[in-house]
């Protein structure tokens, strides 16, 4: 199954470092960030889990929960936490999913159906495609998918920026331009006429007939 933006995020049950979950129930009425790792005790992933631990308050401010997943058992995750604290200084307090049967990795199209039924004996290279980030909205639909190579650590500040944009544009008929940051000008979508734009946003700048910019609407 190939997943795309606006697909319903597949639901599943799994064991985590904070006990068993039903994924959609765990998300609840808020936002969620599911991010995956090819194997525990790998260097880049160790830095990533620590980085996310440090940013967890930022995600919480946006109404977003974070949850990690690795194709290793929960017991291994618990041991890995100590290394993450040593390397980054942060305690991992968000849940980590154990996926030693590879079911979630397959469900989210990160591994092929023929990848086998166990993580035992698999190397990080075997699981190299389990390096994705999924932003999921309160409607349980996938809003963003990113997949990184194993040698490139993810920029989780970019994930925060994307959430800011997605949440803003879900409330207003605007889009955000390249490299947009919170508080900067936004783009008025084509669905809004000039007359409606003036009513909604006040003044705006017509850069091109199809590119109109205005101040960021207040939440």
Tab-separated table of C-alpha atoms in Angstrom:
chain	number	residue	atom	x	y	z
A	1	UNK	CA	0.000	0.000	0.000
A	2	UNK	CA	1.367	3.372	-1.035
A	3	UNK	CA	0.595	6.254	1.341
A	4	UNK	CA	0.017	9.798	0.149
A	5	UNK	CA	-0.846	13.145	1.688
A	6	UNK	CA	-4.541	13.293	2.722
A	7	UNK	CA	-4.755	9.511	3.128
A	8	UNK	CA	-6.051	8.331	6.499
A	9	UNK	CA	-3.047	7.339	8.608
A	10	UNK	CA	-3.266	3.566	9.085
A	11	UNK	CA	-4.445	2.628	12.566
A	12	UNK	CA	-2.664	-0.066	14.547
A	13	UNK	CA	-2.134	-1.511	18.010
A	14	UNK	CA	1.403	-1.729	19.356
A	15	UNK	CA	3.494	-2.042	22.478
A	16	UNK	CA	5.434	1.076	23.448
A	17	UNK	CA	7.760	2.177	26.201
A	18	UNK	CA	4.650	3.645	27.854
A	19	UNK	CA	2.448	0.576	27.429
A	20	UNK	CA	0.128	-0.665	24.665
A	21	UNK	CA	-1.637	1.862	22.408
A	22	UNK	CA	-4.295	2.001	19.720
A	23	UNK	CA	-2.747	4.619	17.473
A	24	UNK	CA	-5.834	6.646	16.519
A	25	UNK	CA	-7.028	6.648	20.135
A	26	UNK	CA	-3.571	7.760	21.251
A	27	UNK	CA	-3.655	10.693	18.791
A	28	UNK	CA	-7.022	11.795	20.149
A	29	UNK	CA	-8.256	15.199	18.975
A	30	UNK	CA	-4.812	16.727	18.409
A	31	UNK	CA	-1.887	16.458	16.033
A	32	UNK	CA	0.759	13.744	15.970
A	33	UNK	CA	4.277	13.295	14.625
A	34	UNK	CA	5.336	9.693	13.973
A	35	UNK	CA	9.027	9.360	13.178
A	36	UNK	CA	10.839	6.112	12.436
A	37	UNK	CA	14.314	4.647	12.828
A	38	UNK	CA	15.973	1.670	11.114
A	39	UNK	CA	17.574	0.256	14.258
A	40	UNK	CA	18.414	1.075	17.863
A	41	UNK	CA	21.928	1.978	18.998
A	42	UNK	CA	22.803	3.695	15.715
A	43	UNK	CA	24.645	7.031	15.814
A	44	UNK	CA	22.488	9.394	13.762
A	45	UNK	CA	19.241	8.110	15.253
A	46	UNK	CA	20.626	8.512	18.764
A	47	UNK	CA	21.132	12.227	18.120
A	48	UNK	CA	17.669	12.510	16.537
A	49	UNK	CA	15.768	11.000	19.446
A	50	UNK	CA	17.609	13.334	21.812
A	51	UNK	CA	16.839	16.331	19.611
A	52	UNK	CA	13.151	15.455	19.643
A	53	UNK	CA	13.232	15.079	23.419
A	54	UNK	CA	14.632	18.593	23.682
A	55	UNK	CA	11.947	19.974	21.362
A	56	UNK	CA	8.998	18.125	22.905
A	57	UNK	CA	7.707	21.277	24.700
A	58	UNK	CA	7.616	23.080	21.336
A	59	UNK	CA	5.496	20.324	19.827
A	60	UNK	CA	3.241	20.323	22.892
A	61	UNK	CA	2.623	24.074	22.460
A	62	UNK	CA	1.285	23.284	18.993
A	63	UNK	CA	-1.027	20.571	20.289
A	64	UNK	CA	1.148	17.870	18.723
A	65	UNK	CA	2.205	14.609	20.332
A	66	UNK	CA	5.408	12.909	19.226
A	67	UNK	CA	6.036	9.179	19.021
A	68	UNK	CA	9.041	7.255	17.738
A	69	UNK	CA	9.219	3.815	16.188
A	70	UNK	CA	12.092	1.434	15.536
A	71	UNK	CA	12.012	-2.130	14.247
A	72	UNK	CA	13.326	-3.403	17.568
A	73	UNK	CA	11.574	-4.634	20.721
A	74	UNK	CA	10.436	-2.288	23.486
A	75	UNK	CA	12.997	-3.748	25.900
A	76	UNK	CA	15.768	-2.576	23.577
A	77	UNK	CA	14.232	0.914	23.413
A	78	UNK	CA	14.368	1.215	27.184
A	79	UNK	CA	18.089	0.407	27.196
A	80	UNK	CA	18.732	2.808	24.308
A	81	UNK	CA	17.285	5.695	26.321
A	82	UNK	CA	20.354	5.702	28.567
A	83	UNK	CA	22.676	6.165	25.589
A	84	UNK	CA	20.473	8.954	24.233
A	85	UNK	CA	20.703	10.797	27.565
A	86	UNK	CA	24.493	10.353	27.610
A	87	UNK	CA	24.905	11.602	24.037
A	88	UNK	CA	22.447	14.506	24.035
A	89	UNK	CA	21.628	15.358	27.651
A	90	UNK	CA	17.893	14.814	27.106
A	91	UNK	CA	15.584	12.215	28.613
A	92	UNK	CA	13.236	10.572	26.124
A	93	UNK	CA	9.843	10.915	27.779
A	94	UNK	CA	7.677	10.394	24.694
A	95	UNK	CA	6.690	6.824	23.746
A	96	UNK	CA	8.745	4.600	21.461
A	97	UNK	CA	6.919	1.879	19.534
A	98	UNK	CA	8.382	-1.616	19.409
A	99	UNK	CA	7.977	-3.033	15.898
A	100	UNK	CA	10.050	-6.196	16.028
A	101	UNK	CA	7.501	-7.996	13.831
A	102	UNK	CA	7.807	-5.196	11.212
A	103	UNK	CA	4.036	-4.797	10.992
A	104	UNK	CA	3.908	-1.016	11.430
A	105	UNK	CA	6.874	-0.442	9.111
A	106	UNK	CA	5.027	-2.397	6.403
A	107	UNK	CA	1.696	-0.734	7.172
A	108	UNK	CA	3.293	2.669	6.589
A	109	UNK	CA	4.989	1.511	3.376
A	110	UNK	CA	8.476	1.862	4.869
A	111	UNK	CA	9.332	-1.794	4.213
A	112	UNK	CA	8.027	-4.121	1.492
A	113	UNK	CA	5.575	-6.876	2.343
A	114	UNK	CA	8.288	-9.464	1.680
A	115	UNK	CA	10.678	-8.045	4.280
A	116	UNK	CA	10.008	-10.936	6.651
A	117	UNK	CA	8.273	-11.190	10.002
A	118	UNK	CA	10.999	-10.255	12.486
A	119	UNK	CA	13.667	-7.639	13.090
A	120	UNK	CA	16.073	-10.336	14.323
A	121	UNK	CA	19.154	-10.558	12.143
A	122	UNK	CA	18.321	-7.419	10.171
A	123	UNK	CA	20.981	-4.707	9.843
A	124	UNK	CA	20.380	-0.946	9.660
A	125	UNK	CA	21.042	-1.194	5.912
A	126	UNK	CA	18.236	-3.756	5.617
A	127	UNK	CA	15.910	-1.215	7.243
A	128	UNK	CA	17.316	1.896	5.559
A	129	UNK	CA	13.895	3.037	4.323
A	130	UNK	CA	12.523	3.177	7.880
A	131	UNK	CA	13.610	6.815	8.139
A	132	UNK	CA	10.348	8.698	7.683
A	133	UNK	CA	8.398	11.461	9.395
A	134	UNK	CA	4.606	11.581	9.221
A	135	UNK	CA	2.627	14.612	10.420
A	136	UNK	CA	-0.952	13.535	11.139
A	137	UNK	CA	-3.850	15.902	11.770
A	138	UNK	CA	-6.784	15.660	14.189
A	139	UNK	CA	-8.818	14.198	11.308
A	140	UNK	CA	-6.273	11.320	11.278
A	141	UNK	CA	-5.168	12.282	7.759
A	142	UNK	CA	-1.508	12.434	6.764
A	143	UNK	CA	-0.469	16.049	6.201
A	144	UNK	CA	3.244	15.572	5.437
A	145	UNK	CA	5.668	12.736	4.658
A	146	UNK	CA	9.455	13.098	4.675
A	147	UNK	CA	12.023	10.312	4.232
A	148	UNK	CA	15.725	10.812	4.888
A	149	UNK	CA	18.835	8.716	4.160
A	150	UNK	CA	20.550	7.120	7.161
A	151	UNK	CA	23.562	9.415	6.959
A	152	UNK	CA	21.552	12.655	7.093
A	153	UNK	CA	20.206	13.669	10.482
A	154	UNK	CA	16.758	15.178	10.321
A	155	UNK	CA	16.080	18.862	10.976
A	156	UNK	CA	13.207	18.760	13.454
A	157	UNK	CA	12.956	22.541	13.529
A	158	UNK	CA	11.753	22.136	9.939
A	159	UNK	CA	9.038	19.783	11.206
A	160	UNK	CA	7.933	22.481	13.662
A	161	UNK	CA	7.939	25.050	10.841
A	162	UNK	CA	5.827	22.734	8.697
A	163	UNK	CA	3.318	22.226	11.524
A	164	UNK	CA	3.058	26.004	11.938
A	165	UNK	CA	2.299	26.342	8.231
A	166	UNK	CA	-0.145	23.432	8.096
A	167	UNK	CA	-2.075	24.647	11.134
A	168	UNK	CA	-2.184	28.231	9.851
A	169	UNK	CA	-3.313	27.323	6.349
A	170	UNK	CA	-5.967	24.955	7.733
A	171	UNK	CA	-7.636	27.946	9.428
A	172	UNK	CA	-7.278	30.574	6.705
A	173	UNK	CA	-7.343	30.494	2.896
A	174	UNK	CA	-3.637	31.189	2.651
A	175	UNK	CA	-0.449	29.346	1.727
A	176	UNK	CA	3.118	29.919	2.888
A	177	UNK	CA	5.985	30.775	0.507
A	178	UNK	CA	9.421	29.204	0.327
A	179	UNK	CA	11.426	29.426	3.558
A	180	UNK	CA	8.473	30.976	5.394
A	181	UNK	CA	8.850	31.466	9.134
A	182	UNK	CA	6.218	32.202	11.763
A	183	UNK	CA	5.085	35.851	11.531
A	184	UNK	CA	6.177	36.457	7.942
A	185	UNK	CA	3.920	37.361	5.013
A	186	UNK	CA	1.757	34.661	3.470
A	187	UNK	CA	0.184	33.990	0.075
A	188	UNK	CA	-3.537	34.419	-0.575
A	189	UNK	CA	-4.914	31.337	-2.334
A	190	UNK	CA	-6.488	31.512	-5.770
A	191	UNK	CA	-9.878	30.569	-4.302
A	192	UNK	CA	-10.108	34.046	-2.708
A	193	UNK	CA	-11.128	36.943	-4.986
A	194	UNK	CA	-9.502	40.349	-4.696
A	195	UNK	CA	-12.692	41.724	-3.152
A	196	UNK	CA	-12.875	38.924	-0.600
A	197	UNK	CA	-9.146	39.270	0.103
A	198	UNK	CA	-9.583	42.954	0.928
A	199	UNK	CA	-12.413	42.083	3.318
A	200	UNK	CA	-10.561	39.220	4.962
A	201	UNK	CA	-7.015	40.474	5.096
A	202	UNK	CA	-7.158	44.229	4.506
A	203	UNK	CA	-4.339	45.369	2.273
A	204	UNK	CA	-2.366	42.944	0.113
A	205	UNK	CA	0.418	43.141	-2.447
A	206	UNK	CA	-0.138	41.780	-5.973
A	207	UNK	CA	3.291	40.521	-7.036
A	208	UNK	CA	1.866	38.666	-10.053
A	209	UNK	CA	-1.762	38.123	-11.092
A	210	UNK	CA	-1.600	34.714	-9.396
A	211	UNK	CA	0.723	35.691	-6.511
A	212	UNK	CA	-0.738	37.957	-3.835
A	213	UNK	CA	0.931	38.441	-0.470
A	214	UNK	CA	-0.500	39.701	2.793
A	215	UNK	CA	0.349	39.848	6.488
A	216	UNK	CA	0.013	36.585	8.377
A	217	UNK	CA	-3.506	36.302	9.799
A	218	UNK	CA	-3.749	36.107	13.554
A	219	UNK	CA	-4.763	32.748	14.983
